XYZ file of C-alpha atoms in Angstrom:
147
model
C -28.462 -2.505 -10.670
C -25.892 -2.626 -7.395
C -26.324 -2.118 -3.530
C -23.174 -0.650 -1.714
C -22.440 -1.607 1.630
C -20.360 1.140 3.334
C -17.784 1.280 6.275
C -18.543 2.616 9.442
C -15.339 4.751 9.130
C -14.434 6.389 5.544
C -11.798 8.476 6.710
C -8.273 7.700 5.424
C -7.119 4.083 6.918
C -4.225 4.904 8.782
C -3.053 0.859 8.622
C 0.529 0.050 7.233
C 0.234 -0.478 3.703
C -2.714 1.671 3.052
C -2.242 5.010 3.896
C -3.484 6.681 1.377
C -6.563 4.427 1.170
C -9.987 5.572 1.154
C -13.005 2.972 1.497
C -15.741 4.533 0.561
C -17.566 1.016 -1.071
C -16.259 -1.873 0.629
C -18.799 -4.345 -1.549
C -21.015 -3.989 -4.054
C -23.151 -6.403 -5.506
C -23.906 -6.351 -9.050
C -26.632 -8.525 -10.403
C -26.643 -9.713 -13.902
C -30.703 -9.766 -14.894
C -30.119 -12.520 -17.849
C -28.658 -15.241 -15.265
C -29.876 -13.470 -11.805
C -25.968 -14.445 -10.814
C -24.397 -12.341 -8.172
C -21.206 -10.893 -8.315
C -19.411 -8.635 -5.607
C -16.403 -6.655 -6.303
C -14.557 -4.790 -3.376
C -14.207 -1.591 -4.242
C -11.592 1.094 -3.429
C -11.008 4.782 -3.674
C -7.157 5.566 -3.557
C -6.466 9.335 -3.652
C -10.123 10.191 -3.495
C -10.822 9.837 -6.810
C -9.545 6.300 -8.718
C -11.595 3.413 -7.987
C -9.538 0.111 -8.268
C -10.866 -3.244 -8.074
C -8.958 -4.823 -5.911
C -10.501 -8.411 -6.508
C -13.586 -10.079 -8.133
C -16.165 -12.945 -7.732
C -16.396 -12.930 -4.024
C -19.460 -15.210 -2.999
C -20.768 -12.908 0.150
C -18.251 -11.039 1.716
C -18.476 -10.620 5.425
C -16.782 -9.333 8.560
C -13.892 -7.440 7.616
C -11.087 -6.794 9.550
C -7.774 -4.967 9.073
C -4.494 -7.306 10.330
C -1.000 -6.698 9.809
C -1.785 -4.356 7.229
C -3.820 -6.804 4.856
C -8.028 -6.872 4.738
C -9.330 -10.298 6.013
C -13.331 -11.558 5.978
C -14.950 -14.628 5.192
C -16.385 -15.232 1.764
C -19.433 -17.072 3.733
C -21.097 -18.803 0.235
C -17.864 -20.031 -1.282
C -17.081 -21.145 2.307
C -13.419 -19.058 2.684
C -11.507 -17.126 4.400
C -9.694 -14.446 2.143
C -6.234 -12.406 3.109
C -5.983 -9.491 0.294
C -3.014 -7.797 0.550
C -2.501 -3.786 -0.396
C -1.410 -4.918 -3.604
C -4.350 -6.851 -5.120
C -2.734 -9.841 -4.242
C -5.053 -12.665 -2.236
C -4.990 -15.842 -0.807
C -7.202 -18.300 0.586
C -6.326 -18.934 4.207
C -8.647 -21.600 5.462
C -11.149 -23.376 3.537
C -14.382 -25.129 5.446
C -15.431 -28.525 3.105
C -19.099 -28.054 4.600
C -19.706 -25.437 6.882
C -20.141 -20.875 6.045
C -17.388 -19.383 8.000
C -18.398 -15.875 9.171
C -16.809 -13.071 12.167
C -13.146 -13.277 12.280
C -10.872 -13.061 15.330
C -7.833 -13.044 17.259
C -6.323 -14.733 20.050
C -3.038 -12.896 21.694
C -1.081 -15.796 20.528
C -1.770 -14.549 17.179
C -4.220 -17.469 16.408
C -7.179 -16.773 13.715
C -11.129 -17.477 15.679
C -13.358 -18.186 13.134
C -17.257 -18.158 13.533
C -18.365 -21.605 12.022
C -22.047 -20.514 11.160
C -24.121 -23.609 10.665
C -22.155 -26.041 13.106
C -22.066 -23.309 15.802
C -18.636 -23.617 16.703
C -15.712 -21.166 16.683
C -12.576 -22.667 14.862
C -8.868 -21.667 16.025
C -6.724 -22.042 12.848
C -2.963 -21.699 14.160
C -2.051 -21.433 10.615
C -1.356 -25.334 10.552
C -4.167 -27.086 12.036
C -8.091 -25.758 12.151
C -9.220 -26.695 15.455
C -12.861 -26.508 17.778
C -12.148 -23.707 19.946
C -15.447 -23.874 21.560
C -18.598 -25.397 20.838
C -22.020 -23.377 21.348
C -24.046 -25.893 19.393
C -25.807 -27.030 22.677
C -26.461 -23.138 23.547
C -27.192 -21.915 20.357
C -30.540 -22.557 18.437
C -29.911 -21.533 14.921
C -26.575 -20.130 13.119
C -23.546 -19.065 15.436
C -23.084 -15.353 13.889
C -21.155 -12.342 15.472
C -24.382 -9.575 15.584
């Protein structure tokens, strides 16, 4: 019915705002077999032993990354990238109109990289303006991803 995809690290997350956080199923997909339609929830133990929901309907969730104590990954079908705070509370940082974004990033400055998969370019959003950081369409020969 679901497929888990687990953290390299389950131990307790020692980030601000989560301390007493375990992930022990970051996503799971759930497939519904009358409409074949996907749905991935991220999943959370707190305590050990109460699973929350922290949010719903993510597309394909990918390349996760702890920052200033919020989670942030790309959502690379519904073309977003997702801040979710400790609280449940999310928002939609950048949105790409035609391209999958994918790894995440950061400059020193404190500017967001983002792998633009099917253009092969890496975007700098400096929370104002999304930018081309740097091209690799001429070097790359299929989809710019960060394995």
């Amino acid at each position: 019915m679901g497929q888990s995809f687990y953290p390299n690290d389950c131990r307790h997350s020692k980030r601000r705002g989560f301390e007493h956080l375990q992930v022990t199923k970051f996503f799971q997909i759930q497939t519904d077999s009358s409409s074949m339609l996907r749905v991935i929830k991220l999943l959370v133990y707190l305590d050990w032993e109460i699973m929350n929901v922290l949010m719903e309907n993510i597309a394909f969730g990918e390349g996760p990354h702890w920052k200033n104590g919020n989670l942030w990954f790309s959502d690379m079908h519904s073309q977003q990238v997702i801040k979710l705070a400790p609280t449940g509370s999310w928002e939609i940082v950048v949105a790409l109109q035609d391209d999958q974004p994918s790894g995440l990033g950061w400059l020193p400055d404190g500017d967001l990289l983002i792998v633009s998969m099917q253009k092969r370019q890496i975007l700098r959003f400096n929370g104002k303006d999304l930018l081309v950081h740097a091209d690799l369409s001429q070097m790359a020969n299929y989809h710019a991803t960060t394995w």
